Amino acid sequence: QGPASGNGDSNAAYLYHNGNGANTLTNAATHSIKGYGRIFTNLINNGTVNADVSGKGLFLIEQNKTNNATITSSNGGFWYLRGMTVTNSPSGVLSSSNTSTSGGGFENSALIGGSLTNVSGQAFGTAGTSTLDGVTITNGSAVQVSDNSTLVPGASGIVNNGTIFISRVGAPGNSTPLLANTASTISGTGTIRLQATGFATDSAYLWGNGGGSNALTIGPGQTLTGTGRLYGNIVSQGRISPDQPFGTPTVLGNIQAPSGSLTMAPTSIYDVQAGSATSYDSISGNAAIAQTGSLTVTTTGGYVPAAPDILTIVSGSSVTGVFTPVSLPATGSFGPAHVVYGPTNTKVVMCYANCDGSTSSPTLNVLDFACFLNAFAASDPYANCDGSTTPPVLNVLDFACFLNKFSVGCP
């Protein structure tokens, strides 16, 4: 415990072992280290380390530490890892019971194994480049990747049952990534939230920088939300549900993949909300996108689809694959809506007769007949124009149905 002024980051009170890292200081299971100041020494914690003084911290610095029990903060204090590694045993926990302040942070440091636990509404922050490797973020807990800092998931990944925030609403907008330099998976049942300061910026992004087959994988229980960018090799096995966190936040957002590849696995779910024909969620960019999994498109804000409306929900340098199953919004008699898969985009077309999703006038032409014939020959569900369920579901009545839809047009 040092002077009343400052936040504890001084040598007014510290633990130090003059063994050049070869010797250790062990905190016994029945013993506690409390207060504020610096801990330089190679510490093995079997008891409790508690930063319990409001506004002041215990700074774990210089030599690496081993945690077999609990490093925590309370009463508005905080722990802070800087420039070294803490290795947790399976029972090792870094936690905080603070309800109005963060309670912990990482600066150019690494945490291996164990778990992170804090109070809902609070988050452990980052500065510089910090690594989480084999760490579990518990349910209701959060990590905040602060503006102009980097979070690196190690080869053992992160089990995220809480929330990882990439940047902060209202942040200055500096480069802020979650960056995987090797194959790594974010598993668990939590959320990764991209909080870019605007569209098409690097203020919040994921980067799979392992190259080749070394992807950054977003596991099947994860949800990727917000607005931001994807770089490198990204595999999504979970839910992608964009929204807009900046300005006047709305449910409509954009996840941009400027380069590299995005693979949406068979377990993936893509949620699209549409507020109008020109305002809707999307994935866009110049990456190679392989899409599978399910697609759900819903309307919001009173939007009622009109016949000419076409929503480009995916675009890239190349776009391959199809979504299944697909759920689309209800339309008028000009529908039902359908999905058109092109070589560089995927579109939701509200007018049924516009089979190929063309936008050049006249949108309905002989190419739509050819498109329908191809769909019928391929047993594409789209060709079941009359929605029949009695085998054979595709029959001559579907041709009559399509002719009727074509004659009505896309008013």
mmCIF file of C-alpha atoms in Angstrom, residues 160-335:
data_model
loop_
_atom_site.group_PDB
_atom_site.id
_atom_site.type_symbol
_atom_site.label_atom_id
_atom_site.label_comp_id
_atom_site.label_asym_id
_atom_site.label_seq_id
_atom_site.Cartn_x
_atom_site.Cartn_y
_atom_site.Cartn_z
ATOM 1 C CA ASN A 160 -16.230 -17.100 -25.425
ATOM 2 C CA ASN A 161 -19.427 -17.573 -23.432
ATOM 3 C CA GLY A 162 -19.737 -13.840 -22.850
ATOM 4 C CA THR A 163 -19.015 -10.889 -25.160
ATOM 5 C CA ILE A 164 -15.892 -9.671 -26.927
ATOM 6 C CA PHE A 165 -16.311 -6.031 -27.941
ATOM 7 C CA ILE A 166 -14.068 -4.880 -30.793
ATOM 8 C CA SER A 167 -13.631 -1.123 -30.245
ATOM 9 C CA ARG A 168 -16.007 1.067 -28.284
ATOM 10 C CA VAL A 169 -18.970 3.193 -29.322
ATOM 11 C CA GLY A 170 -17.694 6.750 -29.699
ATOM 12 C CA ALA A 171 -14.019 5.707 -29.900
ATOM 13 C CA PRO A 172 -11.531 7.815 -31.947
ATOM 14 C CA GLY A 173 -11.579 5.238 -34.752
ATOM 15 C CA ASN A 174 -8.004 3.923 -34.796
ATOM 16 C CA SER A 175 -7.172 0.450 -36.108
ATOM 17 C CA THR A 176 -8.617 -2.089 -33.656
ATOM 18 C CA PRO A 177 -8.474 -5.793 -34.555
ATOM 19 C CA LEU A 178 -8.947 -9.244 -33.164
ATOM 20 C CA LEU A 179 -5.941 -10.759 -34.935
ATOM 21 C CA ALA A 180 -5.153 -14.477 -35.267
ATOM 22 C CA ASN A 181 -1.624 -15.189 -36.503
ATOM 23 C CA THR A 182 -2.199 -18.940 -36.595
ATOM 24 C CA ALA A 183 -5.179 -21.258 -36.904
ATOM 25 C CA SER A 184 -7.457 -20.346 -34.012
ATOM 26 C CA THR A 185 -11.092 -20.857 -33.020
ATOM 27 C CA ILE A 186 -13.423 -18.684 -30.976
ATOM 28 C CA SER A 187 -15.790 -21.279 -29.534
ATOM 29 C CA GLY A 188 -18.483 -21.161 -26.865
ATOM 30 C CA THR A 189 -21.930 -19.595 -26.879
ATOM 31 C CA GLY A 190 -21.112 -15.892 -26.764
ATOM 32 C CA THR A 191 -21.030 -12.823 -28.996
ATOM 33 C CA ILE A 192 -18.297 -11.019 -30.906
ATOM 34 C CA ARG A 193 -19.430 -7.443 -31.434
ATOM 35 C CA LEU A 194 -17.825 -5.223 -34.084
ATOM 36 C CA GLN A 195 -18.269 -1.585 -33.054
ATOM 37 C CA ALA A 196 -16.793 0.363 -35.951
ATOM 38 C CA THR A 197 -17.053 4.147 -35.926
ATOM 39 C CA GLY A 198 -18.501 4.122 -39.449
ATOM 40 C CA PHE A 199 -18.876 2.044 -42.582
ATOM 41 C CA ALA A 200 -15.756 0.898 -44.463
ATOM 42 C CA THR A 201 -13.176 1.657 -41.757
ATOM 43 C CA ASP A 202 -10.582 -0.412 -39.881
ATOM 44 C CA SER A 203 -11.856 0.802 -36.517
ATOM 45 C CA ALA A 204 -13.195 -2.709 -35.737
ATOM 46 C CA TYR A 205 -12.199 -5.865 -37.592
ATOM 47 C CA LEU A 206 -11.332 -9.551 -37.467
ATOM 48 C CA TRP A 207 -8.151 -10.712 -39.178
ATOM 49 C CA GLY A 208 -7.301 -14.328 -39.917
ATOM 50 C CA ASN A 209 -3.631 -13.764 -40.637
ATOM 51 C CA GLY A 210 -2.509 -17.409 -40.508
ATOM 52 C CA GLY A 211 -2.626 -17.814 -44.281
ATOM 53 C CA GLY A 212 -3.604 -20.864 -46.308
ATOM 54 C CA SER A 213 -5.649 -23.312 -44.268
ATOM 55 C CA ASN A 214 -4.925 -21.535 -40.968
ATOM 56 C CA ALA A 215 -8.248 -19.787 -40.571
ATOM 57 C CA LEU A 216 -9.709 -17.718 -37.789
ATOM 58 C CA THR A 217 -12.835 -19.774 -37.096
ATOM 59 C CA ILE A 218 -15.945 -18.373 -35.423
ATOM 60 C CA GLY A 219 -17.504 -21.434 -33.803
ATOM 61 C CA PRO A 220 -21.069 -22.700 -34.235
ATOM 62 C CA GLY A 221 -22.285 -21.226 -30.945
ATOM 63 C CA GLN A 222 -20.931 -17.725 -31.630
ATOM 64 C CA THR A 223 -22.831 -14.701 -32.920
ATOM 65 C CA LEU A 224 -21.009 -12.003 -34.902
ATOM 66 C CA THR A 225 -22.869 -8.691 -34.655
ATOM 67 C CA GLY A 226 -22.337 -5.014 -35.414
ATOM 68 C CA THR A 227 -20.527 -3.316 -38.283
ATOM 69 C CA GLY A 228 -16.875 -3.756 -39.196
ATOM 70 C CA ARG A 229 -14.462 -5.600 -41.439
ATOM 71 C CA LEU A 230 -13.126 -9.111 -42.026
ATOM 72 C CA TYR A 231 -9.614 -9.683 -43.377
ATOM 73 C CA GLY A 232 -7.645 -12.792 -44.252
ATOM 74 C CA ASN A 233 -9.063 -16.280 -43.923
ATOM 75 C CA ILE A 234 -12.295 -16.242 -41.891
ATOM 76 C CA VAL A 235 -14.626 -19.198 -41.329
ATOM 77 C CA SER A 236 -18.024 -18.570 -39.764
ATOM 78 C CA GLN A 237 -19.742 -21.619 -38.300
ATOM 79 C CA GLY A 238 -22.168 -19.548 -36.232
ATOM 80 C CA ARG A 239 -24.580 -16.654 -36.698
ATOM 81 C CA ILE A 240 -23.823 -13.426 -38.581
ATOM 82 C CA SER A 241 -26.294 -10.717 -37.618
ATOM 83 C CA PRO A 242 -25.143 -7.217 -38.660
ATOM 84 C CA ASP A 243 -26.376 -3.991 -37.107
ATOM 85 C CA GLN A 244 -25.178 -0.397 -36.883
ATOM 86 C CA PRO A 245 -23.537 0.584 -33.565
ATOM 87 C CA PHE A 246 -22.475 4.148 -34.467
ATOM 88 C CA GLY A 247 -24.278 7.433 -35.050
ATOM 89 C CA THR A 248 -27.901 6.835 -34.229
ATOM 90 C CA PRO A 249 -27.655 3.067 -33.725
ATOM 91 C CA THR A 250 -30.013 1.000 -35.853
ATOM 92 C CA VAL A 251 -30.635 -2.658 -36.555
ATOM 93 C CA LEU A 252 -29.157 -2.261 -40.046
ATOM 94 C CA GLY A 253 -25.436 -2.822 -40.575
ATOM 95 C CA ASN A 254 -22.697 -3.906 -42.942
ATOM 96 C CA ILE A 255 -19.890 -6.400 -42.498
ATOM 97 C CA GLN A 256 -17.267 -5.711 -45.136
ATOM 98 C CA ALA A 257 -14.749 -8.285 -46.376
ATOM 99 C CA PRO A 258 -12.300 -6.200 -48.433
ATOM 100 C CA SER A 259 -9.876 -9.053 -49.149
ATOM 101 C CA GLY A 260 -9.078 -12.676 -48.372
ATOM 102 C CA SER A 261 -11.866 -15.208 -47.973
ATOM 103 C CA LEU A 262 -15.026 -15.691 -45.964
ATOM 104 C CA THR A 263 -16.464 -19.175 -45.648
ATOM 105 C CA MET A 264 -19.958 -19.522 -44.215
ATOM 106 C CA ALA A 265 -20.091 -23.152 -43.081
ATOM 107 C CA PRO A 266 -23.162 -25.443 -43.253
ATOM 108 C CA THR A 267 -23.874 -24.698 -39.575
ATOM 109 C CA SER A 268 -23.846 -20.950 -40.164
ATOM 110 C CA ILE A 269 -26.868 -18.659 -39.986
ATOM 111 C CA TYR A 270 -27.090 -15.343 -41.808
ATOM 112 C CA ASP A 271 -29.695 -12.935 -40.434
ATOM 113 C CA VAL A 272 -30.664 -10.000 -42.646
ATOM 114 C CA GLN A 273 -33.018 -7.227 -41.591
ATOM 115 C CA ALA A 274 -34.402 -4.855 -44.198
ATOM 116 C CA GLY A 275 -35.774 -1.399 -43.443
ATOM 117 C CA SER A 276 -36.326 -0.426 -47.077
ATOM 118 C CA ALA A 277 -35.211 -1.325 -50.582
ATOM 119 C CA THR A 278 -32.052 0.726 -50.025
ATOM 120 C CA SER A 279 -31.386 0.155 -46.313
ATOM 121 C CA TYR A 280 -30.694 -3.397 -45.205
ATOM 122 C CA ASP A 281 -28.019 -5.629 -43.670
ATOM 123 C CA SER A 282 -25.312 -6.883 -45.990
ATOM 124 C CA ILE A 283 -21.952 -8.565 -46.383
ATOM 125 C CA SER A 284 -19.872 -6.852 -49.065
ATOM 126 C CA GLY A 285 -16.351 -6.346 -50.352
ATOM 127 C CA ASN A 286 -13.741 -7.927 -52.602
ATOM 128 C CA ALA A 287 -13.182 -11.193 -50.739
ATOM 129 C CA ALA A 288 -13.953 -14.635 -52.128
ATOM 130 C CA ILE A 289 -17.131 -15.686 -50.324
ATOM 131 C CA ALA A 290 -18.381 -19.257 -50.025
ATOM 132 C CA GLN A 291 -21.877 -19.340 -48.580
ATOM 133 C CA THR A 292 -23.843 -22.233 -47.130
ATOM 134 C CA GLY A 293 -26.012 -22.591 -44.069
ATOM 135 C CA SER A 294 -29.352 -20.920 -43.498
ATOM 136 C CA LEU A 295 -30.629 -17.486 -44.482
ATOM 137 C CA THR A 296 -33.350 -15.501 -42.747
ATOM 138 C CA VAL A 297 -34.540 -12.160 -44.123
ATOM 139 C CA THR A 298 -37.021 -10.115 -42.086
ATOM 140 C CA THR A 299 -38.403 -6.601 -42.391
ATOM 141 C CA THR A 300 -38.270 -3.860 -39.785
ATOM 142 C CA GLY A 301 -39.545 -0.323 -39.303
ATOM 143 C CA GLY A 302 -42.755 -0.931 -41.224
ATOM 144 C CA TYR A 303 -41.053 -1.790 -44.503
ATOM 145 C CA VAL A 304 -43.411 -3.525 -46.941
ATOM 146 C CA PRO A 305 -41.560 -5.002 -49.936
ATOM 147 C CA ALA A 306 -42.585 -3.668 -53.343
ATOM 148 C CA ALA A 307 -42.389 -5.627 -56.586
ATOM 149 C CA PRO A 308 -39.298 -3.829 -58.008
ATOM 150 C CA ASP A 309 -37.276 -4.253 -54.798
ATOM 151 C CA ILE A 310 -34.011 -6.187 -55.032
ATOM 152 C CA LEU A 311 -31.696 -6.513 -52.022
ATOM 153 C CA THR A 312 -28.031 -7.394 -52.659
ATOM 154 C CA ILE A 313 -27.273 -9.102 -49.371
ATOM 155 C CA VAL A 314 -23.855 -10.612 -50.295
ATOM 156 C CA SER A 315 -21.226 -9.353 -52.728
ATOM 157 C CA GLY A 316 -17.576 -10.211 -53.311
ATOM 158 C CA SER A 317 -14.908 -10.871 -55.929
ATOM 159 C CA SER A 318 -16.533 -14.294 -56.218
ATOM 160 C CA VAL A 319 -19.603 -15.684 -54.466
ATOM 161 C CA THR A 320 -20.328 -19.409 -54.514
ATOM 162 C CA GLY A 321 -22.784 -21.785 -52.848
ATOM 163 C CA VAL A 322 -26.422 -21.525 -51.828
ATOM 164 C CA PHE A 323 -28.292 -21.028 -48.585
ATOM 165 C CA THR A 324 -30.606 -23.697 -47.255
ATOM 166 C CA PRO A 325 -33.058 -23.408 -45.682
ATOM 167 C CA VAL A 326 -34.200 -19.922 -46.666
ATOM 168 C CA SER A 327 -36.843 -17.776 -44.972
ATOM 169 C CA LEU A 328 -37.953 -14.631 -46.820
ATOM 170 C CA PRO A 329 -40.489 -11.900 -46.039
ATOM 171 C CA ALA A 330 -44.056 -12.097 -47.295
ATOM 172 C CA THR A 331 -44.915 -10.100 -50.417
ATOM 173 C CA GLY A 332 -47.957 -9.128 -52.433
ATOM 174 C CA SER A 333 -49.375 -11.139 -55.313
ATOM 175 C CA PHE A 334 -46.240 -10.359 -57.362
ATOM 176 C CA GLY A 335 -44.286 -12.731 -55.101
#
